[in-house]
PDB file of C-alpha atoms and ligand atoms in Angstrom:
ATOM      1  CA  MET A   1     -18.563  33.595 -11.417  1.00  0.00           C
ATOM      2  CA  THR A   2     -20.462  32.070  -8.502  1.00  0.00           C
ATOM      3  CA  PRO A   3     -18.220  30.694  -5.730  1.00  0.00           C
ATOM      4  CA  LEU A   4     -18.914  27.020  -5.040  1.00  0.00           C
ATOM      5  CA  LEU A   5     -17.425  24.591  -2.534  1.00  0.00           C
ATOM      6  CA  LEU A   6     -16.674  21.309  -4.283  1.00  0.00           C
ATOM      7  CA  HIS A   7     -16.123  18.300  -2.066  1.00  0.00           C
ATOM      8  CA  ALA A   8     -13.445  16.191  -3.791  1.00  0.00           C
ATOM      9  CA  CYS A   9     -12.736  12.497  -3.269  1.00  0.00           C
ATOM     10  CA  CYS A  10      -9.511  12.508  -5.325  1.00  0.00           C
ATOM     11  CA  ALA A  11      -7.666  14.383  -8.072  1.00  0.00           C
ATOM     12  CA  PRO A  12      -8.744  12.254 -11.090  1.00  0.00           C
ATOM     13  CA  CYS A  13     -12.429  12.611 -10.146  1.00  0.00           C
ATOM     14  CA  SER A  14     -12.009  16.395  -9.790  1.00  0.00           C
ATOM     15  CA  LEU A  15     -10.868  17.007 -13.373  1.00  0.00           C
ATOM     16  CA  GLU A  16     -14.169  16.971 -15.246  1.00  0.00           C
ATOM     17  CA  PRO A  17     -16.455  18.395 -12.511  1.00  0.00           C
ATOM     18  CA  VAL A  18     -14.126  21.403 -12.132  1.00  0.00           C
ATOM     19  CA  ARG A  19     -14.002  21.957 -15.890  1.00  0.00           C
ATOM     20  CA  LEU A  20     -17.761  21.605 -16.352  1.00  0.00           C
ATOM     21  CA  LEU A  21     -18.696  23.715 -13.330  1.00  0.00           C
ATOM     22  CA  MET A  22     -16.360  26.487 -14.517  1.00  0.00           C
ATOM     23  CA  GLU A  23     -17.964  26.363 -17.962  1.00  0.00           C
ATOM     24  CA  GLU A  24     -21.289  26.846 -16.204  1.00  0.00           C
ATOM     25  CA  GLY A  25     -20.079  29.967 -14.413  1.00  0.00           C
ATOM     26  CA  PHE A  26     -19.018  28.570 -11.040  1.00  0.00           C
ATOM     27  CA  ALA A  27     -15.674  29.271  -9.373  1.00  0.00           C
ATOM     28  CA  PRO A  28     -14.898  26.053  -7.468  1.00  0.00           C
ATOM     29  CA  THR A  29     -12.883  25.897  -4.271  1.00  0.00           C
ATOM     30  CA  ILE A  30     -12.042  22.299  -3.435  1.00  0.00           C
ATOM     31  CA  CYS A  31     -12.721  20.780  -0.042  1.00  0.00           C
ATOM     32  CA  TRP A  32     -10.983  17.577   1.024  1.00  0.00           C
ATOM     33  CA  THR A  33     -12.606  15.587   3.826  1.00  0.00           C
ATOM     34  CA  ASN A  34     -12.378  11.836   3.334  1.00  0.00           C
ATOM     35  CA  PRO A  35     -11.852   9.937   6.601  1.00  0.00           C
ATOM     36  CA  ASN A  36     -13.120   6.828   4.786  1.00  0.00           C
ATOM     37  CA  ILE A  37      -9.886   6.261   2.854  1.00  0.00           C
ATOM     38  CA  GLN A  38      -7.858   3.354   4.154  1.00  0.00           C
ATOM     39  CA  PRO A  39      -5.099   2.561   4.824  1.00  0.00           C
ATOM     40  CA  LYS A  40      -3.453   5.797   5.967  1.00  0.00           C
ATOM     41  CA  GLN A  41      -0.788   5.539   3.263  1.00  0.00           C
ATOM     42  CA  GLU A  42      -3.493   5.420   0.572  1.00  0.00           C
ATOM     43  CA  HIS A  43      -5.234   8.424   2.141  1.00  0.00           C
ATOM     44  CA  GLU A  44      -1.971  10.408   2.034  1.00  0.00           C
ATOM     45  CA  ARG A  45      -1.277   9.390  -1.540  1.00  0.00           C
ATOM     46  CA  ARG A  46      -4.657  10.603  -2.822  1.00  0.00           C
ATOM     47  CA  LEU A  47      -4.420  13.831  -0.852  1.00  0.00           C
ATOM     48  CA  ALA A  48      -0.880  14.493  -2.108  1.00  0.00           C
ATOM     49  CA  GLU A  49      -2.056  14.063  -5.704  1.00  0.00           C
ATOM     50  CA  LEU A  50      -4.935  16.462  -5.130  1.00  0.00           C
ATOM     51  CA  ARG A  51      -2.602  19.015  -3.515  1.00  0.00           C
ATOM     52  CA  ARG A  52      -0.251  18.813  -6.513  1.00  0.00           C
ATOM     53  CA  TRP A  53      -3.049  19.263  -9.034  1.00  0.00           C
ATOM     54  CA  CYS A  54      -4.761  22.129  -7.183  1.00  0.00           C
ATOM     55  CA  SER A  55      -1.463  23.918  -6.821  1.00  0.00           C
ATOM     56  CA  ALA A  56      -0.677  23.485 -10.554  1.00  0.00           C
ATOM     57  CA  GLU A  57      -4.152  24.727 -11.532  1.00  0.00           C
ATOM     58  CA  GLY A  58      -4.292  27.592  -9.025  1.00  0.00           C
ATOM     59  CA  ILE A  59      -7.358  26.123  -7.323  1.00  0.00           C
ATOM     60  CA  VAL A  60      -7.796  26.800  -3.613  1.00  0.00           C
ATOM     61  CA  LEU A  61      -7.853  23.580  -1.580  1.00  0.00           C
ATOM     62  CA  ILE A  62      -9.372  23.521   1.896  1.00  0.00           C
ATOM     63  CA  GLU A  63      -8.301  20.512   3.954  1.00  0.00           C
ATOM     64  CA  ALA A  64     -11.177  20.095   6.379  1.00  0.00           C
ATOM     65  CA  ASP A  65     -11.487  18.010   9.548  1.00  0.00           C
ATOM     66  CA  GLU A  66     -11.504  14.236   9.173  1.00  0.00           C
ATOM     67  CA  ASP A  67     -12.851  12.141  11.999  1.00  0.00           C
ATOM     68  CA  SER A  68     -11.822   8.573  11.248  1.00  0.00           C
ATOM     69  CA  ALA A  69     -13.027   7.430  14.682  1.00  0.00           C
ATOM     70  CA  ALA A  70     -16.508   8.743  13.805  1.00  0.00           C
ATOM     71  CA  TRP A  71     -16.295   6.847  10.491  1.00  0.00           C
ATOM     72  CA  GLU A  72     -15.451   3.641  12.391  1.00  0.00           C
ATOM     73  CA  ARG A  73     -18.414   4.201  14.699  1.00  0.00           C
ATOM     74  CA  ALA A  74     -21.007   5.281  12.130  1.00  0.00           C
ATOM     75  CA  VAL A  75     -20.024   3.374   8.984  1.00  0.00           C
ATOM     76  CA  ALA A  76     -17.744   0.402   9.659  1.00  0.00           C
ATOM     77  CA  PRO A  77     -20.249  -1.607  11.741  1.00  0.00           C
ATOM     78  CA  ILE A  78     -22.547  -1.808   8.678  1.00  0.00           C
ATOM     79  CA  GLY A  79     -19.706  -3.633   6.917  1.00  0.00           C
ATOM     80  CA  ALA A  80     -20.212  -5.543   3.694  1.00  0.00           C
ATOM     81  CA  ARG A  81     -23.776  -6.683   4.311  1.00  0.00           C
ATOM     82  CA  ASP A  82     -25.598  -3.524   3.128  1.00  0.00           C
ATOM     83  CA  ARG A  83     -23.655  -1.368   0.715  1.00  0.00           C
ATOM     84  CA  GLU A  84     -26.385   1.235   0.227  1.00  0.00           C
ATOM     85  CA  ARG A  85     -26.686   1.873   3.950  1.00  0.00           C
ATOM     86  CA  ARG A  86     -22.912   1.863   4.424  1.00  0.00           C
ATOM     87  CA  CYS A  87     -22.256   4.332   1.601  1.00  0.00           C
ATOM     88  CA  ARG A  88     -25.162   6.547   2.685  1.00  0.00           C
ATOM     89  CA  ALA A  89     -23.608   6.820   6.140  1.00  0.00           C
ATOM     90  CA  CYS A  90     -20.169   7.436   4.601  1.00  0.00           C
ATOM     91  CA  TYR A  91     -21.439  10.158   2.229  1.00  0.00           C
ATOM     92  CA  GLY A  92     -23.286  11.665   5.173  1.00  0.00           C
ATOM     93  CA  LEU A  93     -20.155  12.083   7.278  1.00  0.00           C
ATOM     94  CA  ARG A  94     -18.054  13.536   4.483  1.00  0.00           C
ATOM     95  CA  LEU A  95     -20.702  15.821   2.974  1.00  0.00           C
ATOM     96  CA  ALA A  96     -21.825  17.068   6.388  1.00  0.00           C
ATOM     97  CA  GLU A  97     -18.282  18.299   7.004  1.00  0.00           C
ATOM     98  CA  ALA A  98     -18.089  19.825   3.501  1.00  0.00           C
ATOM     99  CA  CYS A  99     -21.405  21.648   4.065  1.00  0.00           C
ATOM    100  CA  ARG A 100     -20.237  22.819   7.483  1.00  0.00           C
ATOM    101  CA  VAL A 101     -17.078  24.264   5.889  1.00  0.00           C
ATOM    102  CA  ALA A 102     -19.097  25.831   3.066  1.00  0.00           C
ATOM    103  CA  LYS A 103     -21.332  27.588   5.575  1.00  0.00           C
ATOM    104  CA  ARG A 104     -18.395  28.708   7.710  1.00  0.00           C
ATOM    105  CA  GLU A 105     -16.517  30.096   4.694  1.00  0.00           C
ATOM    106  CA  GLY A 106     -19.531  31.971   3.312  1.00  0.00           C
ATOM    107  CA  PHE A 107     -20.280  29.800   0.269  1.00  0.00           C
ATOM    108  CA  THR A 108     -23.846  29.570  -0.978  1.00  0.00           C
ATOM    109  CA  HIS A 109     -23.390  26.591  -3.359  1.00  0.00           C
ATOM    110  CA  VAL A 110     -21.979  23.134  -2.728  1.00  0.00           C
ATOM    111  CA  ALA A 111     -21.303  20.067  -4.926  1.00  0.00           C
ATOM    112  CA  THR A 112     -19.290  16.840  -4.895  1.00  0.00           C
ATOM    113  CA  THR A 113     -16.969  15.072  -7.336  1.00  0.00           C
ATOM    114  CA  LEU A 114     -18.532  11.775  -6.248  1.00  0.00           C
ATOM    115  CA  ALA A 115     -21.106  12.486  -8.983  1.00  0.00           C
ATOM    116  CA  VAL A 116     -18.562  11.641 -11.725  1.00  0.00           C
ATOM    117  CA  SER A 117     -17.905   8.021 -10.857  1.00  0.00           C
ATOM    118  CA  PRO A 118     -20.219   5.285 -12.160  1.00  0.00           C
ATOM    119  CA  TYR A 119     -19.019   3.196  -9.207  1.00  0.00           C
ATOM    120  CA  GLN A 120     -20.689   5.509  -6.672  1.00  0.00           C
ATOM    121  CA  LEU A 121     -24.350   5.292  -5.656  1.00  0.00           C
ATOM    122  CA  PHE A 122     -25.455   8.377  -7.568  1.00  0.00           C
ATOM    123  CA  GLU A 123     -29.007   8.718  -6.265  1.00  0.00           C
ATOM    124  CA  THR A 124     -28.005   8.031  -2.682  1.00  0.00           C
ATOM    125  CA  CYS A 125     -25.186  10.542  -2.839  1.00  0.00           C
ATOM    126  CA  ASN A 126     -27.430  13.259  -4.280  1.00  0.00           C
ATOM    127  CA  ASP A 127     -30.129  12.547  -1.737  1.00  0.00           C
ATOM    128  CA  VAL A 128     -27.607  12.985   1.091  1.00  0.00           C
ATOM    129  CA  LEU A 129     -26.162  16.168  -0.408  1.00  0.00           C
ATOM    130  CA  VAL A 130     -29.596  17.752  -0.926  1.00  0.00           C
ATOM    131  CA  ARG A 131     -30.585  17.042   2.682  1.00  0.00           C
ATOM    132  CA  LEU A 132     -27.322  18.247   4.244  1.00  0.00           C
ATOM    133  CA  ALA A 133     -27.002  21.344   2.067  1.00  0.00           C
ATOM    134  CA  GLY A 134     -30.602  22.260   2.869  1.00  0.00           C
ATOM    135  CA  SER A 135     -29.957  21.930   6.591  1.00  0.00           C
ATOM    136  CA  GLN A 136     -27.192  24.560   6.262  1.00  0.00           C
ATOM    137  CA  GLY A 137     -29.203  26.859   3.980  1.00  0.00           C
ATOM    138  CA  LEU A 138     -26.933  26.044   1.014  1.00  0.00           C
ATOM    139  CA  THR A 139     -27.877  25.333  -2.597  1.00  0.00           C
ATOM    140  CA  PRO A 140     -26.791  21.841  -3.674  1.00  0.00           C
ATOM    141  CA  VAL A 141     -25.506  21.817  -7.240  1.00  0.00           C
ATOM    142  CA  ILE A 142     -26.598  18.405  -8.492  1.00  0.00           C
ATOM    143  CA  ARG A 143     -25.112  17.422 -11.826  1.00  0.00           C
ATOM    144  CA  ASP A 144     -24.678  14.060 -13.526  1.00  0.00           C
ATOM    145  CA  PHE A 145     -20.997  14.077 -14.453  1.00  0.00           C
ATOM    146  CA  ARG A 146     -20.916  10.323 -15.141  1.00  0.00           C
ATOM    147  CA  PRO A 147     -20.956  10.641 -18.973  1.00  0.00           C
ATOM    148  CA  TRP A 148     -17.566  12.393 -18.594  1.00  0.00           C
ATOM    149  CA  TYR A 149     -15.991   9.584 -16.559  1.00  0.00           C
ATOM    150  CA  PRO A 150     -14.183   8.065 -19.583  1.00  0.00           C
ATOM    151  CA  GLN A 151     -12.813  11.543 -20.363  1.00  0.00           C
ATOM    152  CA  ALA A 152     -11.672  11.901 -16.728  1.00  0.00           C
ATOM    153  CA  THR A 153      -9.930   8.533 -16.981  1.00  0.00           C
ATOM    154  CA  LEU A 154      -8.177   9.560 -20.174  1.00  0.00           C
ATOM    155  CA  ARG A 155      -7.106  12.982 -18.915  1.00  0.00           C
ATOM    156  CA  SER A 156      -5.858  11.648 -15.582  1.00  0.00           C
ATOM    157  CA  ARG A 157      -3.753   9.027 -17.407  1.00  0.00           C
ATOM    158  CA  GLU A 158      -2.330  11.700 -19.716  1.00  0.00           C
ATOM    159  CA  LEU A 159      -1.446  13.813 -16.684  1.00  0.00           C
ATOM    160  CA  GLY A 160       0.239  10.818 -15.037  1.00  0.00           C
ATOM    161  CA  MET A 161      -2.006  11.097 -11.993  1.00  0.00           C
ATOM    162  CA  TYR A 162      -2.149   8.424  -9.356  1.00  0.00           C
ATOM    163  CA  ARG A 163      -5.344   6.419  -9.951  1.00  0.00           C
ATOM    164  CA  GLN A 164      -6.695   4.088  -7.304  1.00  0.00           C
ATOM    165  CA  ASN A 165      -8.680   0.946  -8.076  1.00  0.00           C
ATOM    166  CA  TYR A 166     -11.137   1.007  -5.176  1.00  0.00           C
ATOM    167  CA  CYS A 167     -13.455   3.571  -3.623  1.00  0.00           C
ATOM    168  CA  GLY A 168     -11.727   4.094  -0.302  1.00  0.00           C
ATOM    169  CA  CYS A 169     -12.729   1.940   2.665  1.00  0.00           C
ATOM    170  CA  ARG A 170     -11.438  -1.558   3.449  1.00  0.00           C
ATOM    171  CA  PHE A 171     -14.786  -3.042   2.403  1.00  0.00           C
ATOM    172  CA  SER A 172     -14.602  -1.407  -1.024  1.00  0.00           C
ATOM    173  CA  ALA A 173     -11.009  -2.663  -1.465  1.00  0.00           C
ATOM    174  CA  ALA A 174     -12.202  -6.241  -0.832  1.00  0.00           C
ATOM    175  CA  GLU A 175     -15.288  -5.807  -3.053  1.00  0.00           C
ATOM    176  CA  ALA A 176     -13.225  -4.363  -5.917  1.00  0.00           C
ATOM    177  CA  ALA A 177     -10.708  -7.226  -5.656  1.00  0.00           C
ATOM    178  CA  MET A 178     -13.580  -9.746  -5.820  1.00  0.00           C
ATOM    179  CA  ASP A 179     -15.066  -7.966  -8.852  1.00  0.00           C
ATOM    180  CA  ARG A 180     -11.712  -8.072 -10.650  1.00  0.00           C
ATOM    181  CA  ALA A 181     -11.331 -11.790  -9.862  1.00  0.00           C
ATOM    182  CA  ARG A 182     -14.853 -12.485 -11.136  1.00  0.00           C
ATOM    183  CA  LEU A 183     -14.187 -10.605 -14.379  1.00  0.00           C
ATOM    184  CA  ARG A 184     -10.913 -12.512 -14.857  1.00  0.00           C
ATOM    185  CA  ASP A 185     -12.780 -15.804 -14.379  1.00  0.00           C
ATOM    186  CA  GLU A 186     -15.503 -14.756 -16.831  1.00  0.00           C
ATOM    187  CA  ARG A 187     -12.881 -13.807 -19.447  1.00  0.00           C
ATOM    188  CA  LYS A 188     -11.116 -17.146 -19.001  1.00  0.00           C
ATOM    189  CA  GLU A 189     -14.423 -18.974 -19.276  1.00  0.00           C
ATOM    190  CA  SER A 190     -15.384 -17.123 -22.486  1.00  0.00           C
ATOM    191  CA  ARG A 191     -12.074 -18.128 -24.139  1.00  0.00           C
ATOM    192  CA  LYS A 192     -12.712 -21.864 -23.552  1.00  0.00           C
TER     193      LYS A 192
HETATM  194  S1  SF4 B   1     -17.548   2.063  -0.708  1.00  0.00           S
HETATM  195 FE1  SF4 B   1     -16.820   4.203  -0.753  1.00  0.00          FE
HETATM  196  S2  SF4 B   1     -18.617   5.467  -0.278  1.00  0.00           S
HETATM  197 FE2  SF4 B   1     -19.068   3.356   0.334  1.00  0.00          FE
HETATM  198  S3  SF4 B   1     -18.489   3.203   2.505  1.00  0.00           S
HETATM  199 FE3  SF4 B   1     -16.711   2.563   1.333  1.00  0.00          FE
HETATM  200  S4  SF4 B   1     -15.482   4.404   1.024  1.00  0.00           S
HETATM  201 FE4  SF4 B   1     -17.529   5.068   1.661  1.00  0.00          FE
END
């Protein structure tokens, strides 16, 4: 098995990438570094769920540094006006720390669970990971896990995992709430 450092955004999104990477011959160690998650209580809730799951599965979890002040400086000023630029900066902060940890701990391969969610900017995320991994001399393991997202949803529900309904930052919480309201309105309209 090839050791691999897997940056994880939450427990539900870790389920399928871990399973699929293991099937491929990788031995994932999970790395948590998500200073984007707001508020603090939400951050703690997602981390606690990931700790529980890793412990139950016997997966090593590295809790890396999280610089929320750096996130506020580098990402928050972009705000809601340019999601691609905002998320690129956000992925950059988190994956740079994951790659730094991978290098420090002697890993040669690195990946992220962000690649399972259809709500993430897949190409942007991969682009950032390829660049950052390369700068540390690491091999980025780029996989499209999105076809397994429904399976991840099902399994996480069966396991009674905590499942959030927004990506992580305050902007994504507002955007997700607006999307839900729009869908509700469209459903109401279609029933008229
Ligand atoms: S939407 Fe998600 S990836 Fe984008 S800036 Fe917010 S927390 Fe980061």
